[in-house]
């Protein structure tokens, strides 16, 4: 039964340290940005209540996100509406392609090396490179597959394009990224969400609200892994790499959940001017 599988996923979420703020960012980036970007706090609270997150935790998380520059608030009468602030929009815009449509470079591809200087912006560059999926081959040396965009915070850094023989490229990849840890995370993702896909494929169904819950938890779990994955060429990956199967599962399940989850937003999502506008075409293009 899909509902039983979803309850297991929720149970696993509750066993983790609280990540309410991260789930809220997932809601906005995945579901609200394609619909104009603004959401009434009451609509968000209805979803969070459905996964047993109470008002006090919601208020604390929203205050933290606003104070840290992730969200900005507007008011209409006594109602509060939130949208991603510039920091949140830029971060999710950078991450969107990697989350939904990243494809590995062809075998034999090289790398881009980025060497930040010792200026005052070094720490900001380090954080931005790490968030963009760059690995660290050695102190002060950041690595990504050829073609990876360098984040704005590191545009003043020295950039080099590098190529090497196959063995050197494999050693560089293994030294730059914790591929073993990422593989474990992908296998755990498959174990968590495969039962839900199987239940839905066996002519099962979820309610509109449960479909929205499942969709958000799916992307919440997926983005926490994939944003740490540089999406390397297949010739640099360990044998039986589980990331490929995990992406196929995520894509299939996402599109199974999308219609019903969007119906819940149609019925319950409110922006300042009324019901949320319909999503843009980019929504259906995800995982294609």
One Martini backbone bead per residue (centre of mass of N, CA, C, O) as a GRO file, in nm:
protein
  288
    1UNK     BB    1   0.095   0.036   0.024
    2UNK     BB    2   0.151   0.369  -0.011
    3UNK     BB    3   0.089   0.466   0.281
    4UNK     BB    4   0.289   0.278   0.422
    5UNK     BB    5   0.543   0.380   0.278
    6UNK     BB    6   0.515   0.674   0.372
    7UNK     BB    7   0.532   0.622   0.677
    8UNK     BB    8   0.824   0.520   0.669
    9UNK     BB    9   0.948   0.781   0.569
   10UNK     BB   10   0.851   0.957   0.806
   11UNK     BB   11   0.991   0.797   1.028
   12UNK     BB   12   1.278   0.856   0.926
   13UNK     BB   13   1.262   1.164   0.951
   14UNK     BB   14   1.205   1.170   1.268
   15UNK     BB   15   1.493   1.031   1.335
   16UNK     BB   16   1.606   1.288   1.266
   17UNK     BB   17   1.725   1.571   1.271
   18UNK     BB   18   1.614   1.872   1.255
   19UNK     BB   19   1.489   2.004   0.910
   20UNK     BB   20   1.275   2.228   0.856
   21UNK     BB   21   1.424   2.443   0.689
   22UNK     BB   22   1.492   2.247   0.452
   23UNK     BB   23   1.202   2.175   0.374
   24UNK     BB   24   1.113   2.462   0.307
   25UNK     BB   25   1.311   2.505   0.074
   26UNK     BB   26   1.199   2.275  -0.095
   27UNK     BB   27   0.918   2.384  -0.135
   28UNK     BB   28   0.999   2.638  -0.283
   29UNK     BB   29   1.188   2.530  -0.508
   30UNK     BB   30   0.992   2.303  -0.622
   31UNK     BB   31   0.676   2.441  -0.594
   32UNK     BB   32   0.676   2.775  -0.589
   33UNK     BB   33   0.856   2.900  -0.805
   34UNK     BB   34   0.676   2.792  -1.054
   35UNK     BB   35   0.426   2.981  -0.892
   36UNK     BB   36   0.588   3.279  -0.828
   37UNK     BB   37   0.711   3.233  -0.498
   38UNK     BB   38   0.448   3.277  -0.321
   39UNK     BB   39   0.340   3.208   0.030
   40UNK     BB   40   0.126   3.126   0.257
   41UNK     BB   41   0.163   3.032   0.577
   42UNK     BB   42  -0.091   2.852   0.594
   43UNK     BB   43  -0.012   2.657   0.367
   44UNK     BB   44   0.252   2.561   0.490
   45UNK     BB   45   0.134   2.463   0.763
   46UNK     BB   46  -0.049   2.240   0.650
   47UNK     BB   47   0.185   2.064   0.559
   48UNK     BB   48   0.351   2.049   0.827
   49UNK     BB   49   0.126   1.924   0.997
   50UNK     BB   50   0.112   1.655   0.821
   51UNK     BB   51   0.429   1.607   0.948
   52UNK     BB   52   0.439   1.699   1.255
   53UNK     BB   53   0.471   2.025   1.248
   54UNK     BB   54   0.463   2.280   1.450
   55UNK     BB   55   0.422   2.614   1.507
   56UNK     BB   56   0.680   2.669   1.670
   57UNK     BB   57   0.878   2.549   1.462
   58UNK     BB   58   0.792   2.723   1.226
   59UNK     BB   59   0.858   3.000   1.343
   60UNK     BB   60   1.157   2.947   1.391
   61UNK     BB   61   1.233   2.878   1.097
   62UNK     BB   62   1.136   3.142   0.963
   63UNK     BB   63   1.313   3.334   1.126
   64UNK     BB   64   1.581   3.214   1.040
   65UNK     BB   65   1.549   3.245   0.731
   66UNK     BB   66   1.515   3.552   0.737
   67UNK     BB   67   1.777   3.628   0.895
   68UNK     BB   68   1.963   3.463   0.671
   69UNK     BB   69   1.834   3.538   0.370
   70UNK     BB   70   1.613   3.327   0.241
   71UNK     BB   71   1.367   3.503   0.337
   72UNK     BB   72   1.066   3.700   0.263
   73UNK     BB   73   0.829   3.933   0.389
   74UNK     BB   74   0.472   3.978   0.363
   75UNK     BB   75   0.168   4.181   0.397
   76UNK     BB   76  -0.196   4.103   0.424
   77UNK     BB   77  -0.292   4.226   0.671
   78UNK     BB   78  -0.270   3.933   0.878
   79UNK     BB   79  -0.105   3.810   0.647
   80UNK     BB   80   0.159   3.592   0.562
   81UNK     BB   81   0.427   3.615   0.319
   82UNK     BB   82   0.656   3.403   0.134
   83UNK     BB   83   0.986   3.430  -0.013
   84UNK     BB   84   1.254   3.413  -0.180
   85UNK     BB   85   1.537   3.544  -0.155
   86UNK     BB   86   1.813   3.616  -0.318
   87UNK     BB   87   1.976   3.388  -0.196
   88UNK     BB   88   1.770   3.161  -0.252
   89UNK     BB   89   1.742   3.200  -0.559
   90UNK     BB   90   2.041   3.159  -0.635
   91UNK     BB   91   2.082   2.882  -0.511
   92UNK     BB   92   1.851   2.732  -0.664
   93UNK     BB   93   1.935   2.804  -0.949
   94UNK     BB   94   2.206   2.655  -0.937
   95UNK     BB   95   2.076   2.369  -0.843
   96UNK     BB   96   1.853   2.280  -1.046
   97UNK     BB   97   2.011   2.129  -1.268
   98UNK     BB   98   2.139   1.921  -1.075
   99UNK     BB   99   1.878   1.796  -0.962
  100UNK     BB  100   1.706   1.741  -1.251
  101UNK     BB  101   1.947   1.756  -1.520
  102UNK     BB  102   2.192   1.592  -1.476
  103UNK     BB  103   2.482   1.509  -1.682
  104UNK     BB  104   2.731   1.335  -1.778
  105UNK     BB  105   3.012   1.335  -1.904
  106UNK     BB  106   3.211   1.213  -2.114
  107UNK     BB  107   3.436   1.004  -2.159
  108UNK     BB  108   3.753   1.166  -2.094
  109UNK     BB  109   3.711   1.399  -1.938
  110UNK     BB  110   3.794   1.671  -1.776
  111UNK     BB  111   3.904   1.956  -1.582
  112UNK     BB  112   3.847   2.201  -1.330
  113UNK     BB  113   4.064   2.438  -1.178
  114UNK     BB  114   4.056   2.606  -0.852
  115UNK     BB  115   4.244   2.902  -0.719
  116UNK     BB  116   4.229   3.065  -0.456
  117UNK     BB  117   4.317   3.311  -0.284
  118UNK     BB  118   4.425   3.521   0.015
  119UNK     BB  119   4.184   3.676   0.055
  120UNK     BB  120   3.890   3.781   0.209
  121UNK     BB  121   3.717   3.583  -0.005
  122UNK     BB  122   3.800   3.283   0.045
  123UNK     BB  123   3.564   3.166   0.216
  124UNK     BB  124   3.338   3.226   0.015
  125UNK     BB  125   3.459   3.056  -0.212
  126UNK     BB  126   3.463   2.785  -0.067
  127UNK     BB  127   3.158   2.759  -0.012
  128UNK     BB  128   3.067   2.787  -0.310
  129UNK     BB  129   3.224   2.545  -0.425
  130UNK     BB  130   3.102   2.331  -0.245
  131UNK     BB  131   2.800   2.389  -0.326
  132UNK     BB  132   2.877   2.331  -0.647
  133UNK     BB  133   3.060   2.041  -0.626
  134UNK     BB  134   3.335   2.079  -0.543
  135UNK     BB  135   3.643   1.948  -0.501
  136UNK     BB  136   3.930   1.848  -0.287
  137UNK     BB  137   4.260   1.769  -0.366
  138UNK     BB  138   4.375   2.018  -0.202
  139UNK     BB  139   4.481   2.271  -0.047
  140UNK     BB  140   4.329   2.517  -0.253
  141UNK     BB  141   4.205   2.280  -0.445
  142UNK     BB  142   3.960   2.282  -0.703
  143UNK     BB  143   3.720   2.041  -0.841
  144UNK     BB  144   3.577   1.975  -1.175
  145UNK     BB  145   3.411   1.913  -1.427
  146UNK     BB  146   3.402   1.990  -1.728
  147UNK     BB  147   3.182   2.282  -1.749
  148UNK     BB  148   3.171   2.391  -1.479
  149UNK     BB  149   3.048   2.635  -1.297
  150UNK     BB  150   3.165   2.920  -1.158
  151UNK     BB  151   3.110   3.088  -0.898
  152UNK     BB  152   3.099   3.420  -0.829
  153UNK     BB  153   3.286   3.405  -0.566
  154UNK     BB  154   3.528   3.268  -0.782
  155UNK     BB  155   3.609   3.453  -1.039
  156UNK     BB  156   3.904   3.553  -0.922
  157UNK     BB  157   4.014   3.294  -0.963
  158UNK     BB  158   4.215   3.052  -1.061
  159UNK     BB  159   4.189   2.893  -1.387
  160UNK     BB  160   4.201   2.543  -1.494
  161UNK     BB  161   4.260   2.321  -1.755
  162UNK     BB  162   4.240   1.957  -1.735
  163UNK     BB  163   4.442   1.672  -1.828
  164UNK     BB  164   4.459   1.302  -1.844
  165UNK     BB  165   4.502   1.007  -1.770
  166UNK     BB  166   4.301   0.766  -1.651
  167UNK     BB  167   4.444   0.710  -1.377
  168UNK     BB  168   4.469   1.006  -1.285
  169UNK     BB  169   4.168   1.072  -1.292
  170UNK     BB  170   4.081   0.864  -1.080
  171UNK     BB  171   4.257   0.972  -0.849
  172UNK     BB  172   4.137   1.257  -0.843
  173UNK     BB  173   3.848   1.175  -0.780
  174UNK     BB  174   3.906   1.010  -0.516
  175UNK     BB  175   4.046   1.265  -0.371
  176UNK     BB  176   3.797   1.487  -0.404
  177UNK     BB  177   3.573   1.261  -0.338
  178UNK     BB  178   3.323   1.083  -0.140
  179UNK     BB  179   3.213   0.820  -0.306
  180UNK     BB  180   3.139   0.610  -0.092
  181UNK     BB  181   2.934   0.787   0.063
  182UNK     BB  182   2.749   0.844  -0.179
  183UNK     BB  183   2.673   0.550  -0.236
  184UNK     BB  184   2.534   0.499   0.033
  185UNK     BB  185   2.315   0.718  -0.003
  186UNK     BB  186   2.188   0.597  -0.258
  187UNK     BB  187   2.106   0.324  -0.134
  188UNK     BB  188   1.920   0.446   0.079
  189UNK     BB  189   1.728   0.582  -0.117
  190UNK     BB  190   1.632   0.323  -0.254
  191UNK     BB  191   1.521   0.186   0.006
  192UNK     BB  192   1.312   0.413   0.072
  193UNK     BB  193   1.155   0.456  -0.234
  194UNK     BB  194   1.086   0.187  -0.376
  195UNK     BB  195   0.823   0.099  -0.225
  196UNK     BB  196   0.654   0.335  -0.337
  197UNK     BB  197   0.678   0.277  -0.635
  198UNK     BB  198   0.565  -0.011  -0.627
  199UNK     BB  199   0.285   0.066  -0.511
  200UNK     BB  200   0.203   0.258  -0.744
  201UNK     BB  201   0.246   0.050  -0.980
  202UNK     BB  202   0.014  -0.133  -0.826
  203UNK     BB  203  -0.240   0.064  -0.843
  204UNK     BB  204  -0.188   0.281  -0.657
  205UNK     BB  205  -0.278   0.550  -0.415
  206UNK     BB  206  -0.281   0.894  -0.339
  207UNK     BB  207  -0.340   1.162  -0.207
  208UNK     BB  208  -0.282   1.482  -0.261
  209UNK     BB  209  -0.130   1.535   0.003
  210UNK     BB  210   0.051   1.280   0.000
  211UNK     BB  211   0.184   1.353  -0.269
  212UNK     BB  212   0.318   1.610  -0.168
  213UNK     BB  213   0.479   1.486   0.055
  214UNK     BB  214   0.638   1.282  -0.117
  215UNK     BB  215   0.769   1.487  -0.306
  216UNK     BB  216   0.925   1.652  -0.093
  217UNK     BB  217   1.083   1.413   0.033
  218UNK     BB  218   1.223   1.329  -0.222
  219UNK     BB  219   1.378   1.601  -0.277
  220UNK     BB  220   1.506   1.627  -0.004
  221UNK     BB  221   1.676   1.365  -0.031
  222UNK     BB  222   1.807   1.412  -0.311
  223UNK     BB  223   1.958   1.690  -0.277
  224UNK     BB  224   2.149   1.595  -0.043
  225UNK     BB  225   2.310   1.419  -0.252
  226UNK     BB  226   2.348   1.549  -0.543
  227UNK     BB  227   2.506   1.810  -0.435
  228UNK     BB  228   2.762   1.601  -0.373
  229UNK     BB  229   2.755   1.527  -0.677
  230UNK     BB  230   2.955   1.567  -0.969
  231UNK     BB  231   2.891   1.395  -1.210
  232UNK     BB  232   3.064   1.174  -1.345
  233UNK     BB  233   3.214   0.998  -1.545
  234UNK     BB  234   3.189   0.659  -1.581
  235UNK     BB  235   3.513   0.605  -1.580
  236UNK     BB  236   3.529   0.731  -1.259
  237UNK     BB  237   3.358   0.511  -1.140
  238UNK     BB  238   3.251   0.284  -0.959
  239UNK     BB  239   3.132  -0.003  -0.950
  240UNK     BB  240   2.801  -0.007  -0.933
  241UNK     BB  241   2.669   0.266  -0.953
  242UNK     BB  242   2.378   0.403  -0.779
  243UNK     BB  243   2.302   0.681  -0.913
  244UNK     BB  244   2.147   0.589  -1.164
  245UNK     BB  245   1.911   0.443  -1.020
  246UNK     BB  246   1.826   0.685  -0.843
  247UNK     BB  247   1.746   0.877  -1.071
  248UNK     BB  248   1.530   0.697  -1.200
  249UNK     BB  249   1.351   0.682  -0.952
  250UNK     BB  250   1.303   0.983  -0.907
  251UNK     BB  251   1.174   1.045  -1.181
  252UNK     BB  252   0.938   0.848  -1.172
  253UNK     BB  253   0.812   0.939  -0.899
  254UNK     BB  254   0.771   1.236  -0.961
  255UNK     BB  255   0.567   1.190  -1.204
  256UNK     BB  256   0.358   1.035  -1.034
  257UNK     BB  257   0.312   1.283  -0.817
  258UNK     BB  258   0.253   1.552  -0.965
  259UNK     BB  259  -0.055   1.581  -1.024
  260UNK     BB  260  -0.164   1.558  -0.727
  261UNK     BB  261   0.020   1.775  -0.598
  262UNK     BB  262  -0.095   2.008  -0.776
  263UNK     BB  263  -0.385   1.990  -0.673
  264UNK     BB  264  -0.322   2.080  -0.388
  265UNK     BB  265  -0.218   2.360  -0.469
  266UNK     BB  266  -0.473   2.458  -0.609
  267UNK     BB  267  -0.652   2.434  -0.336
  268UNK     BB  268  -0.419   2.560  -0.102
  269UNK     BB  269  -0.264   2.773  -0.254
  270UNK     BB  270  -0.144   3.102  -0.145
  271UNK     BB  271  -0.135   3.427  -0.247
  272UNK     BB  272  -0.181   3.758  -0.240
  273UNK     BB  273  -0.398   3.735  -0.500
  274UNK     BB  274  -0.440   3.423  -0.434
  275UNK     BB  275  -0.419   3.176  -0.605
  276UNK     BB  276  -0.201   3.001  -0.743
  277UNK     BB  277  -0.037   2.992  -1.007
  278UNK     BB  278   0.050   2.833  -1.260
  279UNK     BB  279   0.283   2.651  -1.386
  280UNK     BB  280   0.554   2.630  -1.554
  281UNK     BB  281   0.722   2.445  -1.800
  282UNK     BB  282   0.966   2.352  -1.614
  283UNK     BB  283   0.828   2.129  -1.453
  284UNK     BB  284   0.793   1.907  -1.688
  285UNK     BB  285   1.118   1.914  -1.755
  286UNK     BB  286   1.183   1.742  -1.531
  287UNK     BB  287   1.362   1.462  -1.577
  288UNK     BB  288   1.438   1.465  -1.918
   0.00000   0.00000   0.00000
